mmCIF file of C-alpha atoms in Angstrom:
data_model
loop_
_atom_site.group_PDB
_atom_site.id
_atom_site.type_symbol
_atom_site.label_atom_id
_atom_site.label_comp_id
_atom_site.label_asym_id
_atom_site.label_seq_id
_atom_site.Cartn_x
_atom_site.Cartn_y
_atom_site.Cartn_z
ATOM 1 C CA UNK A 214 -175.868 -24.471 85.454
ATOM 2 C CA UNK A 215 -176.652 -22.668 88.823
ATOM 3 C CA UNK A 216 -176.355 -24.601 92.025
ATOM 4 C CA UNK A 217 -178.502 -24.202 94.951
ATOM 5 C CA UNK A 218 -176.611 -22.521 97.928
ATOM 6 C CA UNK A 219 -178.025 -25.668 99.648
ATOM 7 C CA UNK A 220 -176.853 -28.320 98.457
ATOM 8 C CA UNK A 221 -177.611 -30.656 95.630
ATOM 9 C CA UNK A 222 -181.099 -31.940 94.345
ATOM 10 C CA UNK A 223 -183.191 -34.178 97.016
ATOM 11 C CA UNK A 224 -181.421 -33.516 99.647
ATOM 12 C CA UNK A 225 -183.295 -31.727 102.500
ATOM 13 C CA UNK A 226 -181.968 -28.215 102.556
ATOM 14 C CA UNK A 227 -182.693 -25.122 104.962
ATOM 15 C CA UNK A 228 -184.291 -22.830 102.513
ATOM 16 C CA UNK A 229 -187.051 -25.538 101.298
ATOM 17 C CA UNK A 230 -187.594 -26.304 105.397
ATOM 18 C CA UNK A 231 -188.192 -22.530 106.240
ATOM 19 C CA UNK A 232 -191.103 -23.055 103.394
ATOM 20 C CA UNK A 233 -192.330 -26.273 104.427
ATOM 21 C CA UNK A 234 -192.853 -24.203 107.767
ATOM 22 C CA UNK A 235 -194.562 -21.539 106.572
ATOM 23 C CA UNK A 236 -196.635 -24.010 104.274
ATOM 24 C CA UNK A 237 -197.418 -26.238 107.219
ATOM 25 C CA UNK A 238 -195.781 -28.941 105.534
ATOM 26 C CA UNK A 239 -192.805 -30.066 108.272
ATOM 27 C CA UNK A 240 -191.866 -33.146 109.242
ATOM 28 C CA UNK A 241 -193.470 -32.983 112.055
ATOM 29 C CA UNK A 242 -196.839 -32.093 110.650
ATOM 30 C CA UNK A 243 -197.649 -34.595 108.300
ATOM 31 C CA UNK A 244 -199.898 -32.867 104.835
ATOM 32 C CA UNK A 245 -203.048 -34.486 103.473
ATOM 33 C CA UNK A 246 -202.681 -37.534 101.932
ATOM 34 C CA UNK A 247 -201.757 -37.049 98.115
ATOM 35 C CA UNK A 248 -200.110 -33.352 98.783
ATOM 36 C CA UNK A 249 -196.399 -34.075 100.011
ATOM 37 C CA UNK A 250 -194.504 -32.018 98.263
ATOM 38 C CA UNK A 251 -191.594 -30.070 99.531
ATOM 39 C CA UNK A 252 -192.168 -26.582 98.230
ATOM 40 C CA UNK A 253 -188.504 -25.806 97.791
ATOM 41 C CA UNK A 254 -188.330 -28.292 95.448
ATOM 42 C CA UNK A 255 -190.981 -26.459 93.179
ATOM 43 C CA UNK A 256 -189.009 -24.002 92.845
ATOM 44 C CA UNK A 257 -185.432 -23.579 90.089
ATOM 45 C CA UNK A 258 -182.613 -22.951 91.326
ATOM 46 C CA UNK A 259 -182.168 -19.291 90.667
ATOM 47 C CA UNK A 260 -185.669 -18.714 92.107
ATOM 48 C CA UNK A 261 -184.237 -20.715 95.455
ATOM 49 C CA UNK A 262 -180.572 -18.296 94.942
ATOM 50 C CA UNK A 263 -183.122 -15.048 94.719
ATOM 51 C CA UNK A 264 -185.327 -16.292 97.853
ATOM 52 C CA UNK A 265 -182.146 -17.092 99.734
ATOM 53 C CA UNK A 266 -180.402 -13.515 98.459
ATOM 54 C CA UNK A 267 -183.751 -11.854 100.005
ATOM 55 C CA UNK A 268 -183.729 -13.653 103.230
ATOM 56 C CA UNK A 269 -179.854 -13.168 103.331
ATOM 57 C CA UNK A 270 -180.841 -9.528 103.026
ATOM 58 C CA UNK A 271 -183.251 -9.490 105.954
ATOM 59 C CA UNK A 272 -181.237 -11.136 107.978
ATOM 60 C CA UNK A 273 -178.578 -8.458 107.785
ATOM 61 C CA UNK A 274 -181.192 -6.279 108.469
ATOM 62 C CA UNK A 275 -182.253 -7.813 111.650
ATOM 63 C CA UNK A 276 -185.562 -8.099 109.981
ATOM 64 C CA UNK A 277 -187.866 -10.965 111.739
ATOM 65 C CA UNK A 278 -189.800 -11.154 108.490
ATOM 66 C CA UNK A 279 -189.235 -11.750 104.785
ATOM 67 C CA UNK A 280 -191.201 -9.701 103.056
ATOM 68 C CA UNK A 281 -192.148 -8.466 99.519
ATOM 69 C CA UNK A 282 -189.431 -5.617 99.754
ATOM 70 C CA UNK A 283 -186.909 -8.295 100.358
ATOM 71 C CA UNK A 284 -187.823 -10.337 97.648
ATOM 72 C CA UNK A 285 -187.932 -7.264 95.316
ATOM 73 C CA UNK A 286 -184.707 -6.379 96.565
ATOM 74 C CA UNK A 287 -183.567 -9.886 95.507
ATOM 75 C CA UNK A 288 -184.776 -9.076 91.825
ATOM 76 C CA UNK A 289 -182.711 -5.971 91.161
ATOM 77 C CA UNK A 290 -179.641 -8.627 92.109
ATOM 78 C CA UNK A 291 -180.191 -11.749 90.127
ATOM 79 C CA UNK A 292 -181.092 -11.987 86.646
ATOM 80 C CA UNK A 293 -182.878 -12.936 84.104
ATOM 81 C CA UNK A 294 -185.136 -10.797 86.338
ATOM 82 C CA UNK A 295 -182.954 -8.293 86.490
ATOM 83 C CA UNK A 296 -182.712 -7.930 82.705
ATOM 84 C CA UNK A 297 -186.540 -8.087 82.779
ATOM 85 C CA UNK A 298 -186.945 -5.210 85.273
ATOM 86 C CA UNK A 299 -184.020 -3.551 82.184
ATOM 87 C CA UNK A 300 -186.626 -3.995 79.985
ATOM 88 C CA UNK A 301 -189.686 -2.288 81.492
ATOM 89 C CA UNK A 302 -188.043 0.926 81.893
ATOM 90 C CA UNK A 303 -186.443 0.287 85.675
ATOM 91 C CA UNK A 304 -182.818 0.909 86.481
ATOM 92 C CA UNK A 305 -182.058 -2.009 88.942
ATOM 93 C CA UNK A 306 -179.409 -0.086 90.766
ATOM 94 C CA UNK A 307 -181.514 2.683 91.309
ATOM 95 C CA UNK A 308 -184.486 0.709 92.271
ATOM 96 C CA UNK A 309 -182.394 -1.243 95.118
ATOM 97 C CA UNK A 310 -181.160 1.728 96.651
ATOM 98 C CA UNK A 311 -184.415 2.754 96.941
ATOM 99 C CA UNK A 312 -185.954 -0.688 98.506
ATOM 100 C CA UNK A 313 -182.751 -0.799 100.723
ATOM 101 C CA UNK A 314 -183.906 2.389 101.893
ATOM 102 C CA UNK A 315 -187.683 1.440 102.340
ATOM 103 C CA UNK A 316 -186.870 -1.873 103.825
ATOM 104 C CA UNK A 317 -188.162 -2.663 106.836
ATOM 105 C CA UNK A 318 -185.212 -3.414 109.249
ATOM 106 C CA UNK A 319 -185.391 -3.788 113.059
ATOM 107 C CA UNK A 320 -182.366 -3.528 114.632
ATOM 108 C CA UNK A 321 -179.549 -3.718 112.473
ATOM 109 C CA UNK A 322 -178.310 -6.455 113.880
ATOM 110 C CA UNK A 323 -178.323 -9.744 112.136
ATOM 111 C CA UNK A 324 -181.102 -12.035 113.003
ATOM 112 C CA UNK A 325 -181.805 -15.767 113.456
ATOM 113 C CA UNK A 326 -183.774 -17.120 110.193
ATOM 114 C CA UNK A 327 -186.395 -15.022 109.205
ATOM 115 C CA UNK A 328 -189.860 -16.016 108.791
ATOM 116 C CA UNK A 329 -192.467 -15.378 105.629
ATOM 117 C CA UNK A 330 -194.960 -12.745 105.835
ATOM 118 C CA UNK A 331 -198.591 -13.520 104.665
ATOM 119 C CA UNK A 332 -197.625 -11.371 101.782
ATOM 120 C CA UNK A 333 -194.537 -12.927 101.213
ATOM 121 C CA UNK A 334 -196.393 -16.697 101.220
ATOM 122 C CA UNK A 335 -198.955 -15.177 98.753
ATOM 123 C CA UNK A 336 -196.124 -13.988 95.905
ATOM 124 C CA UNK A 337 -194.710 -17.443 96.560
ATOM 125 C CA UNK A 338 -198.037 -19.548 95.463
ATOM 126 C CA UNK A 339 -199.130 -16.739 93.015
ATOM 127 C CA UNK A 340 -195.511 -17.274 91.455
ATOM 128 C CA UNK A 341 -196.067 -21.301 91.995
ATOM 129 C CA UNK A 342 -199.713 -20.809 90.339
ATOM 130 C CA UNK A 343 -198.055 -18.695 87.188
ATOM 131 C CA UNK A 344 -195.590 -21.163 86.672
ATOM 132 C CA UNK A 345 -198.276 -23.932 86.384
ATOM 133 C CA UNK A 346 -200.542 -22.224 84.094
ATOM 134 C CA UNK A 347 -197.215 -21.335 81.935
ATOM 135 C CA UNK A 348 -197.147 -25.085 81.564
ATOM 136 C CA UNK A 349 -193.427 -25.290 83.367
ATOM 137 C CA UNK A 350 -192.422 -27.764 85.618
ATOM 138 C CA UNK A 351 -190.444 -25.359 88.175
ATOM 139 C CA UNK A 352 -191.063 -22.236 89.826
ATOM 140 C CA UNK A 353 -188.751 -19.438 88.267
ATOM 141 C CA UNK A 354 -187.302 -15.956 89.353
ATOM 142 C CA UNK A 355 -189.603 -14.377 86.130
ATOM 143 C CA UNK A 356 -192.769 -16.026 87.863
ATOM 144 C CA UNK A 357 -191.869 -14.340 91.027
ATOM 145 C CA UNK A 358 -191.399 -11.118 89.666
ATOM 146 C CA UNK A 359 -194.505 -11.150 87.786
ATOM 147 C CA UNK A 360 -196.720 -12.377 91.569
ATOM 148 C CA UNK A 361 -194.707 -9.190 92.782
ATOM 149 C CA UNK A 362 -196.474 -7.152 90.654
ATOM 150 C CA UNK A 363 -199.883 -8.902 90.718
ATOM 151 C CA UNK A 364 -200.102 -7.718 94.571
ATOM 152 C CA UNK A 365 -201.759 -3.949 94.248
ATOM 153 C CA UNK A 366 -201.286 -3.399 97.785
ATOM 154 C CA UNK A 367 -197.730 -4.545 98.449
ATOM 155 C CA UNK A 368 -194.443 -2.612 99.517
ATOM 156 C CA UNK A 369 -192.694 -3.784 96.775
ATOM 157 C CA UNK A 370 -195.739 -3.183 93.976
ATOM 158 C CA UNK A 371 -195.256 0.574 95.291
ATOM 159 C CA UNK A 372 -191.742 0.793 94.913
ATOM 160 C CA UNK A 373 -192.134 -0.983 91.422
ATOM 161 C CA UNK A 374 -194.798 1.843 90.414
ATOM 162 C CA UNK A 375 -192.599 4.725 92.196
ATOM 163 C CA UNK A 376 -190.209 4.053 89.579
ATOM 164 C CA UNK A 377 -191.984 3.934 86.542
ATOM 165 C CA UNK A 378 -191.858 0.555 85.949
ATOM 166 C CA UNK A 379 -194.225 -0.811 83.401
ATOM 167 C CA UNK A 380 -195.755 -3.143 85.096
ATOM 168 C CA UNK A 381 -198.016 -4.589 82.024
ATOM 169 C CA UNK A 382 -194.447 -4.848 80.212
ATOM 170 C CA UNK A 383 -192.995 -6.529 82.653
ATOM 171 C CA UNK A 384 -196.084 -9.015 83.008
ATOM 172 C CA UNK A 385 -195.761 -9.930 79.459
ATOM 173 C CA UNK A 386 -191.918 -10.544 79.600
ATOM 174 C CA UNK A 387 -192.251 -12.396 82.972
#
C-alpha cells in the first residue's frame, strides 16, 4: 500500500491545504453549509504522490504555477498511468523529455509552493467528476489522466497528441 508523502489519513497535510486554497475551502474561509470536504482527501494516494511529483517538478522549475504540463509530466513517472500511457501507443520516457522541455519554467530557481492554474483546477474536478460517475469512492491517477485528455486546448492535451497518443484508447483504459 502507497503512503501519502504527507502523512497518514485525517491528518491535515500540505498538499490537501494548497487545494483547499485553490478550492476556496481554507480554514479561514468557511464553505457552504453541507460542502466541507477537504479535497485532498478525495483524492488516493497515488493520485496525491502524482499531484505532489508535479508540483515537486514545478517547484524545481521555479514555476509559480502548476499546470497541466506538470501534471502530465507527473504521469509519465507514476504508474498505473504510466502503464496506461504504455498502452495507447506513448513511450513515457520519450514523452517526459519532451514536456520537460515544453514546461513552462521561470527562473530555474526553486520556488516557494506553487499555485493551481485555472486549467490545472479544471483537470482536478473533471478527474473528481470521472471518478464519481465511475462509481469510486476516491479520485485516482487513471481519472486524472483521462481529465488531461478531455481538455482540447491544454499544453499537455498537445503534447499527448504530438506523440501519437491514442487518446480514445487511453479514455477507455483510464
Amino acid at each position: 500500500m502507497t503512503t501519502s508523502p504527507f502523512g497518514g489519513s485525517g491528518a491535515a497535510d500540505p498538499f490537501s491545504d494548497l487545494l483547499n486554497r485553490f478550492f476556496g475551502t481554507s480554514p479561514l474561509t468557511s464553505p457552504p453549509a453541507g460542502r466541507r470536504v477537504p479535497i485532498g482527501r478525495l483524492l488516493t494516494d497515488s493520485a496525491r504522490e502524482l499531484l505532489a511529483r508535479a508540483s515537486g517538478r514545478a517547484q524545481q522549475d521555479g514555476s509559480a504555477d502548476l499546470d497541466t504540463e506538470h501534471v502530465l509530466w507527473a504521469c509519465t513517472q507514476v504508474e498505473p498511468v504510466r502503464g496506461l500511457l504504455a498502452q495507447a501507443g506513448a513511450d513515457p520516457d520519450a514523452l517526459a523529455r519532451t514536456v520537460a522541455e515544453a514546461l513552462p519554467g521561470e527562473s530555474g530557481t526553486p520556488s516557494a509552493e506553487p499555485g493551481l492554474t485555472p486549467a490545472a483546477k479544471r483537470v482536478l474536478i473533471a478527474a473528481h467528476a470521472r471518478s464519481r460517475a465511475a462509481g469510486v469512492s476516491g479520485t485516482g491517477p487513471e481519472h486524472v489522466l483521462a481529465a488531461l485528455l478531455d481538455g482540447r486546448d491544454s499544453g499537455a492535451r498537445r503534447l499527448l497528441d504530438r506523440h501519437g497518443t491514442a487518446a480514445d484508447r487511453l479514455r477507455s483504459e483510464a
